[in-house]
Coordinates of C-alpha atoms in Angstrom, one line a residue:
M23 CA 45.8 95.0 170.5
R24 CA 44.3 97.3 173.1
H25 CA 46.5 98.7 175.9
I26 CA 45.7 100.7 179.0
I27 CA 48.6 102.9 180.2
S28 CA 48.8 105.0 183.3
V29 CA 51.1 108.0 183.2
L30 CA 52.0 109.9 186.4
V31 CA 52.8 113.5 185.5
E32 CA 53.5 116.8 187.0
N33 CA 50.2 118.7 187.3
E34 CA 51.4 121.7 185.2
F35 CA 50.2 123.7 182.3
G36 CA 50.9 122.1 178.9
V37 CA 51.7 118.6 180.1
L38 CA 48.5 117.2 178.6
A39 CA 49.3 118.9 175.3
R40 CA 52.9 117.4 175.3
V41 CA 51.6 113.9 175.9
A42 CA 48.8 114.2 173.3
G43 CA 51.3 115.8 170.9
L44 CA 53.6 112.8 171.3
F45 CA 50.9 110.4 170.2
S46 CA 49.8 112.7 167.3
A47 CA 53.4 113.3 166.0
R48 CA 54.1 109.6 165.8
G49 CA 50.7 108.6 164.4
F50 CA 49.6 106.7 167.6
N51 CA 45.9 106.7 168.2
I52 CA 44.4 107.5 171.6
E53 CA 41.1 105.7 172.1
S54 CA 40.4 107.5 175.4
L55 CA 42.2 109.7 177.8
C56 CA 41.2 110.5 181.4
V57 CA 43.2 112.9 183.5
A58 CA 42.8 114.0 187.1
E59 CA 45.0 115.1 190.0
T60 CA 46.1 112.6 192.6
L61 CA 46.2 112.8 196.4
D62 CA 49.2 115.1 195.8
P63 CA 47.8 118.1 194.0
T64 CA 51.2 118.6 192.2
L65 CA 50.7 115.3 190.4
S66 CA 48.1 114.0 188.0
I67 CA 47.5 110.5 186.5
M68 CA 46.5 110.1 182.9
T69 CA 44.8 106.9 181.9
I70 CA 45.4 106.4 178.2
V71 CA 43.8 103.7 176.1
T72 CA 45.6 103.0 172.8
T73 CA 45.9 100.3 170.2
G74 CA 48.9 98.8 168.5
N75 CA 51.2 95.8 168.4
E76 CA 54.1 95.2 170.8
F77 CA 56.5 97.3 168.8
I78 CA 54.2 100.3 168.8
L79 CA 53.5 99.9 172.5
E80 CA 57.2 99.8 173.2
Q81 CA 57.7 102.9 171.2
I82 CA 54.9 104.7 173.1
L83 CA 56.3 103.7 176.5
K84 CA 59.9 104.8 175.5
Q85 CA 58.7 108.1 174.2
L86 CA 56.5 108.8 177.2
N87 CA 59.4 108.1 179.5
K88 CA 61.5 110.7 177.7
L89 CA 59.0 113.5 178.4
I90 CA 60.4 115.8 181.1
N91 CA 57.1 116.2 183.0
V92 CA 56.4 112.4 183.1
I93 CA 57.4 110.8 186.4
K94 CA 56.2 107.2 185.8
V95 CA 54.6 105.1 183.1
V96 CA 52.8 101.9 183.8
D97 CA 51.5 99.5 181.2
F98 CA 48.7 97.3 182.6
K99 CA 49.5 94.5 180.2
D100 CA 51.0 92.2 182.8
I101 CA 49.4 93.7 185.9
D102 CA 46.2 92.5 187.6
Y103 CA 44.0 95.6 187.7
V104 CA 40.5 97.0 188.2
S105 CA 39.1 99.1 185.4
R106 CA 35.9 101.2 185.3
E107 CA 34.3 103.7 183.0
M108 CA 31.3 105.9 183.3
I109 CA 28.6 106.9 180.9
L110 CA 25.8 109.5 180.9
V111 CA 23.1 108.5 178.5
K112 CA 20.0 110.6 177.7
V113 CA 17.3 108.3 176.6
A114 CA 13.7 108.9 175.4
A115 CA 11.4 108.1 178.3
E116 CA 7.8 108.8 177.6
N117 CA 4.8 107.4 179.6
E118 CA 4.9 103.6 179.3
K119 CA 8.7 103.4 178.7
R120 CA 9.6 105.1 182.0
E121 CA 9.0 102.1 184.3
E122 CA 11.1 99.8 182.0
I123 CA 14.0 102.2 181.9
L124 CA 13.9 102.6 185.7
R125 CA 14.0 98.8 186.1
L126 CA 16.9 98.4 183.7
T127 CA 18.8 101.2 185.5
E128 CA 18.3 99.5 188.8
I129 CA 19.4 96.1 187.4
F130 CA 22.7 97.7 186.2
R131 CA 23.1 99.6 189.5
G132 CA 22.9 102.9 187.7
S133 CA 21.1 106.1 188.7
I134 CA 18.8 108.6 187.0
V135 CA 20.7 111.9 187.3
D136 CA 18.2 114.1 185.3
V137 CA 14.6 113.9 184.5
S138 CA 12.5 115.8 181.9
P139 CA 8.9 115.1 180.7
K140 CA 10.3 113.2 177.7
T141 CA 13.8 112.0 178.8
Y142 CA 15.9 110.4 181.5
T143 CA 19.6 110.9 181.8
V144 CA 21.1 107.7 183.3
M145 CA 24.6 107.3 184.8
I146 CA 26.2 103.9 184.7
T147 CA 29.6 102.9 185.9
G148 CA 31.3 99.6 185.3
D149 CA 33.6 97.7 183.0
E150 CA 33.3 97.8 179.3
E151 CA 31.1 94.7 179.0
K152 CA 28.6 96.1 181.5
I153 CA 28.4 99.4 179.7
K154 CA 27.9 97.6 176.3
A155 CA 25.2 95.4 177.7
F156 CA 23.3 98.4 179.2
L157 CA 23.6 100.3 175.9
N158 CA 22.3 97.4 173.9
L159 CA 19.2 97.1 176.2
I160 CA 18.5 100.8 176.3
K161 CA 19.1 101.4 172.5
P162 CA 15.5 100.4 171.4
F163 CA 14.1 103.2 173.7
G164 CA 15.9 105.8 171.7
I165 CA 19.3 107.2 172.8
K166 CA 19.2 110.9 172.4
E167 CA 22.8 111.6 173.5
L168 CA 25.7 109.7 175.0
V169 CA 29.0 110.7 176.7
R170 CA 31.5 108.4 178.3
T171 CA 34.8 108.7 180.2
G172 CA 36.8 105.8 178.8
P173 CA 38.4 103.5 181.3
I174 CA 40.4 104.4 184.4
A175 CA 42.5 101.7 185.9
I176 CA 44.3 100.9 189.2
P177 CA 46.4 97.9 190.2
R178 CA 44.6 95.3 192.4
G179 CA 45.7 94.7 195.9
D180 CA 48.4 96.6 197.7
K181 CA 50.4 97.4 194.5
A182 CA 50.5 101.2 193.9
M183 CA 52.1 103.6 191.4
K184 CA 55.1 104.4 193.5
I185 CA 57.3 107.4 192.7
K186 CA 61.0 106.7 192.4
E187 CA 63.2 109.7 193.2
K188 CA 65.2 110.9 190.2
K189 CA 69.0 110.5 190.4
G190 CA 70.7 113.7 191.3
E191 CA 67.5 115.3 192.6
D192 CA 68.2 117.9 195.3
H193 CA 66.3 117.1 198.5
G194 CA 67.8 119.8 200.6

């Protein structure tokens, strides 16, 4: 089963390596990993997509919570959330193909971010199904290169990843 996990961490050197090392050391696979700082530049959120059964997920969550630079771990399993990913795809676009690629890009609310005499680079954002549908339609034109972010996720509505203060933390 596929799981999306958000991990709020201190934005410090080596934290990413420790989280990735935890997965590697225990044989857990990371399908995708997106990291960026939050509104507070001292904190970052990692969005990790992994697979495994309930036992494996429980082990991952427990191990993540033990890491010293990890502030909060959220499993989106039982949370209503919004998820998006982004792709940049370089597609062969010569003469007669250019109009059709432009039309497909507009239908999927994407944009052409680079143009050459023989290629377009298209950016598409959306959920996994939208990305798959676009790639299936564009594939016959000849995909030259593809990069993607993997999903990022945020709870719907007014729910937010709140930070609980650690016991015994000095606030003076």
